[in-house]
mmCIF file of C-alpha atoms and ligand atoms in Angstrom:
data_model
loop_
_atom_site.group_PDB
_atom_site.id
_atom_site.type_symbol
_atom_site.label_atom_id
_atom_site.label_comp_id
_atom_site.label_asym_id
_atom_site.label_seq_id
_atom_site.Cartn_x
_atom_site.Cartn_y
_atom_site.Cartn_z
ATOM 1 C CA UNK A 11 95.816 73.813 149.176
ATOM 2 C CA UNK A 12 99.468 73.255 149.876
ATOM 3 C CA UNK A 13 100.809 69.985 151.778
ATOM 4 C CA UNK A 14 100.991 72.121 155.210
ATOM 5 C CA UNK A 15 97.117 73.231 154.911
ATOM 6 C CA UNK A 16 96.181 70.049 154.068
ATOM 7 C CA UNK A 17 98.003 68.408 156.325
ATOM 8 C CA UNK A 18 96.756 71.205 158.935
ATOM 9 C CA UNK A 19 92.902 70.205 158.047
ATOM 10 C CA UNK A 20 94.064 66.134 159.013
ATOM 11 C CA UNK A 21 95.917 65.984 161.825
ATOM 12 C CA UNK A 22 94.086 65.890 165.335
ATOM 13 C CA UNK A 23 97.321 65.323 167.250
ATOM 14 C CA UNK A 24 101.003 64.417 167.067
ATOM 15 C CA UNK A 25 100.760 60.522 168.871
ATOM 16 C CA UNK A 26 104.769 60.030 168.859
ATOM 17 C CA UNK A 27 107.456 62.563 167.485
ATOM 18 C CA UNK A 28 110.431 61.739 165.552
ATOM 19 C CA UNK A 29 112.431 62.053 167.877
ATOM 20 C CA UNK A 30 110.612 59.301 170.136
ATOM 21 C CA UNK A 31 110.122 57.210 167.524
ATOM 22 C CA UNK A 32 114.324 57.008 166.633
ATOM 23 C CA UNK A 33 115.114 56.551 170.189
ATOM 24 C CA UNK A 34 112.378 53.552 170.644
ATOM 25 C CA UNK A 35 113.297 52.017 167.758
ATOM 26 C CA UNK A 36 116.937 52.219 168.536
ATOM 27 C CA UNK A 37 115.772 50.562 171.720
ATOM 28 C CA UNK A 38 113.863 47.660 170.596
ATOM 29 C CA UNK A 39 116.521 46.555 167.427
ATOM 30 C CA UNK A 40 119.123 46.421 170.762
ATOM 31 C CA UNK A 41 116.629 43.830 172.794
ATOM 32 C CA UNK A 42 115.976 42.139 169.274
ATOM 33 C CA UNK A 43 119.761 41.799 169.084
ATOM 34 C CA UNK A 44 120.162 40.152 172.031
ATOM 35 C CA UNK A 45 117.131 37.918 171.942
ATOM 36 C CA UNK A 46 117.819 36.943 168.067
ATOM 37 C CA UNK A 47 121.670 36.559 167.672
ATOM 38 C CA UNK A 48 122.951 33.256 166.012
ATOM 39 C CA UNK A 49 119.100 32.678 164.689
ATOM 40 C CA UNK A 50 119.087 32.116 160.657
ATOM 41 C CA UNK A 51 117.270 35.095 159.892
ATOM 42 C CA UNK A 52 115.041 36.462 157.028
ATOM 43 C CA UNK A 53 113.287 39.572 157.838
ATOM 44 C CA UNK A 54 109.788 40.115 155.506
ATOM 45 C CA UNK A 55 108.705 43.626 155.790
ATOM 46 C CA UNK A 56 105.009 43.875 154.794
ATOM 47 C CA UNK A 57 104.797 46.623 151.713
ATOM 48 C CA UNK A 58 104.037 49.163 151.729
ATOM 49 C CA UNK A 59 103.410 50.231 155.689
ATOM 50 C CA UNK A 60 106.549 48.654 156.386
ATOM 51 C CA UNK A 61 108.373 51.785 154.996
ATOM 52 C CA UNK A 62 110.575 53.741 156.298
ATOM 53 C CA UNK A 63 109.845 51.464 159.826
ATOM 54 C CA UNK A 64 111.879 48.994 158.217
ATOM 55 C CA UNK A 65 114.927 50.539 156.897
ATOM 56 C CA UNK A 66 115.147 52.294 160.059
ATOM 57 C CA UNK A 67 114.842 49.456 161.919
ATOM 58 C CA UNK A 68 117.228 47.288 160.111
ATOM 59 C CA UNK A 69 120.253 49.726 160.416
ATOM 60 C CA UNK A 70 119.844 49.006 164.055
ATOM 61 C CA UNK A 71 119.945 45.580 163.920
ATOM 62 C CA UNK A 72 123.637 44.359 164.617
ATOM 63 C CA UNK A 73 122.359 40.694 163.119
ATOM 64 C CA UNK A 74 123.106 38.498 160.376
ATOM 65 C CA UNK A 75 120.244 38.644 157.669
ATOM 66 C CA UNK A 76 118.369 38.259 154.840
ATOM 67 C CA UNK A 77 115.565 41.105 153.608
ATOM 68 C CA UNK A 78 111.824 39.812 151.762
ATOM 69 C CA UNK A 79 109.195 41.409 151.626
ATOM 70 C CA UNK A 80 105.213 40.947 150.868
ATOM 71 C CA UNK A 81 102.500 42.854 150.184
ATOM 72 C CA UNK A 82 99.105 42.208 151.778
ATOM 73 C CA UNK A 83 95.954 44.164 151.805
ATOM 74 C CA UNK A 84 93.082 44.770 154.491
ATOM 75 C CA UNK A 85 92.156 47.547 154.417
ATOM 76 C CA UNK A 86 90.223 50.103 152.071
ATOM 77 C CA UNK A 87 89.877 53.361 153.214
ATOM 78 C CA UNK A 88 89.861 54.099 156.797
ATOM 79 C CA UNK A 89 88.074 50.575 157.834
ATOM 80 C CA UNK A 90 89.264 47.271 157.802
ATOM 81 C CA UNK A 91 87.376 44.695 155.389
ATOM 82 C CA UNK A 92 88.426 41.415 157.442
ATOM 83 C CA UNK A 93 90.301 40.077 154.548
ATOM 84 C CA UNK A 94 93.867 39.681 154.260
ATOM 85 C CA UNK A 95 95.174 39.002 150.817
ATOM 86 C CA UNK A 96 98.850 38.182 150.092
ATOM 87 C CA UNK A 97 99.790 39.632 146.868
ATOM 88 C CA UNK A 98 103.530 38.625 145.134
ATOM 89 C CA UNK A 99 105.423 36.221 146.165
ATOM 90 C CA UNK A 100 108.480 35.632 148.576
ATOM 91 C CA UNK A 101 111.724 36.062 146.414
ATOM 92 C CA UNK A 102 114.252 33.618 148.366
ATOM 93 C CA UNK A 103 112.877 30.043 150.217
ATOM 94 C CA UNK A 104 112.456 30.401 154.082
ATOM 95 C CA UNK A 105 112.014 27.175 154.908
ATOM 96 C CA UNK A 106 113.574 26.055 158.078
ATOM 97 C CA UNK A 107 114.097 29.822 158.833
ATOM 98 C CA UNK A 108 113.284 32.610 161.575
ATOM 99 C CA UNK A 109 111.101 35.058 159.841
ATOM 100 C CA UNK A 110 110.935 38.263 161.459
ATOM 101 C CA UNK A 111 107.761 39.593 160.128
ATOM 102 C CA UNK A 112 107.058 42.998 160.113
ATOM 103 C CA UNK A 113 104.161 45.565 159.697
ATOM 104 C CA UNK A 114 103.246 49.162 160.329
ATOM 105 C CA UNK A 115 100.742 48.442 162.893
ATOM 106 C CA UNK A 116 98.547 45.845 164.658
ATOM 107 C CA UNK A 117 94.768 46.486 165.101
ATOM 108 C CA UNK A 118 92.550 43.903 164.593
ATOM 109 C CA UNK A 119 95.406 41.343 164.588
ATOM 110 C CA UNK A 120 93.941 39.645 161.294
ATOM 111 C CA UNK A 121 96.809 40.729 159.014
ATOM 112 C CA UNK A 122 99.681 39.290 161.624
ATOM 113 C CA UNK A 123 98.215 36.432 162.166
ATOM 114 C CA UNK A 124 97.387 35.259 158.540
ATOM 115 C CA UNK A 125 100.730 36.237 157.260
ATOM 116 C CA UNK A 126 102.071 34.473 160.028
ATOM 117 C CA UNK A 127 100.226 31.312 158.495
ATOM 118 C CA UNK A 128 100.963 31.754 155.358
ATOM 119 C CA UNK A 129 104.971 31.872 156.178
ATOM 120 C CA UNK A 130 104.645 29.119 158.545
ATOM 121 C CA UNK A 131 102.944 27.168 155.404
ATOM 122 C CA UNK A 132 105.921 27.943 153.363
ATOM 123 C CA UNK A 133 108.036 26.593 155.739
ATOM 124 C CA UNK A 134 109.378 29.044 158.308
ATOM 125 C CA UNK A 135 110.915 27.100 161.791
ATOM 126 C CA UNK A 136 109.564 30.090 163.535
ATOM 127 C CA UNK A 137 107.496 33.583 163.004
ATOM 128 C CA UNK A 138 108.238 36.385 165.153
ATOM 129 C CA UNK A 139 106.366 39.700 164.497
ATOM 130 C CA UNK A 140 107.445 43.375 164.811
ATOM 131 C CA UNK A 141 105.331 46.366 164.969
ATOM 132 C CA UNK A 142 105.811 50.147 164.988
ATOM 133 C CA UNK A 143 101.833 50.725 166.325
ATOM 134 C CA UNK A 144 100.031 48.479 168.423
ATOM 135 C CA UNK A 145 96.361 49.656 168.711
ATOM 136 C CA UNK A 146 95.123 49.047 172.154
ATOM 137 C CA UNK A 147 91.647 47.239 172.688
ATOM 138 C CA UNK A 148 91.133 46.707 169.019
ATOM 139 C CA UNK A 149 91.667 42.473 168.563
ATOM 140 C CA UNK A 150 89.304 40.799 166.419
ATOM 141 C CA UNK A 151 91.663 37.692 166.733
ATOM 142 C CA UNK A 152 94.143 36.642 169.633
ATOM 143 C CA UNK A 153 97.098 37.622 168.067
ATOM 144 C CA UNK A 154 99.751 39.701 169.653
ATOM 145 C CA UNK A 155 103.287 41.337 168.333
ATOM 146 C CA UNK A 156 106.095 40.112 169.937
ATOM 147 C CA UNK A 157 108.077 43.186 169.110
ATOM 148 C CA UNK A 158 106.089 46.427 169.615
ATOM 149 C CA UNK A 159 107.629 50.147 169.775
ATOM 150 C CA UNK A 160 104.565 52.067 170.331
ATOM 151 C CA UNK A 161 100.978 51.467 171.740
ATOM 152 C CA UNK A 162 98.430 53.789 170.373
ATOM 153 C CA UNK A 163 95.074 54.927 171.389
ATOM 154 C CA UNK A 164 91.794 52.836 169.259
ATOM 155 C CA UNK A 165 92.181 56.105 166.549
ATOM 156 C CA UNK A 166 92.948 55.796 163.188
ATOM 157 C CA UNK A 167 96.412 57.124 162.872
ATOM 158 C CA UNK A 168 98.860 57.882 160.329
ATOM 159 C CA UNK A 169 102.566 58.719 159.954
ATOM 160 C CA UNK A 170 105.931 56.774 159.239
ATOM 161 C CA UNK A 171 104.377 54.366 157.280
ATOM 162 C CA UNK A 172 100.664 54.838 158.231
ATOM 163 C CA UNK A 173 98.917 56.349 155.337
ATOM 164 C CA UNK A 174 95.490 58.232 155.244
ATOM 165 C CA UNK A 175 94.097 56.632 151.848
ATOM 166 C CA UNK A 176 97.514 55.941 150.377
ATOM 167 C CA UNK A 177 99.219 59.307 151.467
ATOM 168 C CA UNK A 178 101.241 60.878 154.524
ATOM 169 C CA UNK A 179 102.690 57.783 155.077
ATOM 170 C CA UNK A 180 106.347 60.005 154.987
ATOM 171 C CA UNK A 181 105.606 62.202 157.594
ATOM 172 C CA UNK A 182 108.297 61.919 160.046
ATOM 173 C CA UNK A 183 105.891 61.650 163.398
ATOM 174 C CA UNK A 184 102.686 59.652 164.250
ATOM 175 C CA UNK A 185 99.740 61.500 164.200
ATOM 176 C CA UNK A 186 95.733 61.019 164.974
ATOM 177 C CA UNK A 187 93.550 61.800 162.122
ATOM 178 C CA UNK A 188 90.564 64.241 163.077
ATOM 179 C CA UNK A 189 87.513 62.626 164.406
ATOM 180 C CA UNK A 190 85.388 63.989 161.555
ATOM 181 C CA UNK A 191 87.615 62.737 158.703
ATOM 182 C CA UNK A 192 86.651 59.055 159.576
ATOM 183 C CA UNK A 193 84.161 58.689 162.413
HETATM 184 P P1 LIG O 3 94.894 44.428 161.203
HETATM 185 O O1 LIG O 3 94.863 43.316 160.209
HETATM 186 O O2 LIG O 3 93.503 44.898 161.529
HETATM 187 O O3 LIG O 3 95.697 44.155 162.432
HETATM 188 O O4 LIG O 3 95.465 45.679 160.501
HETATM 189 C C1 LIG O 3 96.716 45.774 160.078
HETATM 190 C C2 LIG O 3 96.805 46.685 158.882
HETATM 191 O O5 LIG O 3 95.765 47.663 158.842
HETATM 192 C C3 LIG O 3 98.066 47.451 158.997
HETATM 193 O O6 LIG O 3 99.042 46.844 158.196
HETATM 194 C C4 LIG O 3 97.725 48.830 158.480
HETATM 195 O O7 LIG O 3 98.043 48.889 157.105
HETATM 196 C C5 LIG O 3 96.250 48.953 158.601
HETATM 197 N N1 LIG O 3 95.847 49.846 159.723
HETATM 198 C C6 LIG O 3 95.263 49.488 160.876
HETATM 199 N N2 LIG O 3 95.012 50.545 161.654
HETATM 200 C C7 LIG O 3 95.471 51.615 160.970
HETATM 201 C C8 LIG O 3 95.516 53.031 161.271
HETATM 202 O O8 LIG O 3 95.069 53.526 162.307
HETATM 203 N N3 LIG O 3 96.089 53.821 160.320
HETATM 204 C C9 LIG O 3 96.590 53.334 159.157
HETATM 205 N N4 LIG O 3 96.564 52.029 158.846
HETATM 206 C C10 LIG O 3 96.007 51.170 159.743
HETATM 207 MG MG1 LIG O 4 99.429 47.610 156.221
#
């Protein structure tokens, strides 16, 4: 099967296209502008959904920064297993800083909130979080993003960052994976 037939077999729906995504990320780095400038900044992308939200994002920003990142890990397969590990370490100190924290997508809220905890325990003055995706109706926790571009539909999704067990996480849109792939 080539990438398009397989591809073709996945996809249920285009969520957001390119195009929407560029112009909505364009307009939330300008609000995070405004509501950030003359904080000391370090941004910590979470690794590996992070990508290419981040570098996208980040070009946008007209702020003075620093770039982390972390890796943490939920989820295995297309269901979350309520654990959030951090794996690697932070390469610069953030104490007394303003992370910027950001992810791929918030759905149960777990991930957010622990990393938030853990860079809080490290020292951070303040955590504020950024997400591409925010899944609606899907908190296992009461955490919200305070940065969100999107809010999608409770589907499992994929696209710019999302992957489908590891892959399609460079497609250039946001998609909704085919009932019968995960339900
Ligand atoms: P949470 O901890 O449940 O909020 O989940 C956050 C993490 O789960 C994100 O960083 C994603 O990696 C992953 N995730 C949640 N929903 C989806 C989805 O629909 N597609 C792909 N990954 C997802
Ligand atoms: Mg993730």
């Amino acid at each position: 099967m080539t990438f398009n037939d397989e591809l073709k077999a996945s996809v249920k729906k285009v969520l957001v296209s390119e195009k929407e995504i560029k112009k909505s990320i364009k307009a939330l780095a300008k609000k995070m502008t405004k509501d950030l400038e003359g904080e000391d900044l370090v941004v910590v992308g979470l690794l590996t959904g992070c990508i290419p939200f981040l570098p996208d994002l980040l070009k946008e920003l007209k702020l003075k920064l620093l770039v982390n990142y972390v890796q943490a890990s939920s989820y295995e397969g297309t269901a979350s297993t309520g654990k959030v590990k951090v794996i690697g370490e932070l390469k610069e100190s953030i104490e007394g800083k303003h992370v910027i924290l950001v992810d791929d997508i918030i759905d149960t809220g777990l991930t957010l909130k622990e990393l938030s905890k853990y860079l809080y325990d490290k020292g951070a003055k303040k955590v504020t979080t950024c997400v591409l995706a925010s899944k609606v109706g899907t908190r296992k926790v009461a955490f919200e993003a305070d940065y969100v571009c999107f809010e999608v539909p409770n589907e499992y999704v994929f696209g710019y960052g999302l992957d489908y067990n590891g892959y399609y996480r460079n497609l250039p849109y946001i998609a909704a994976l085919k009932d019968e792939l995960y339900k």
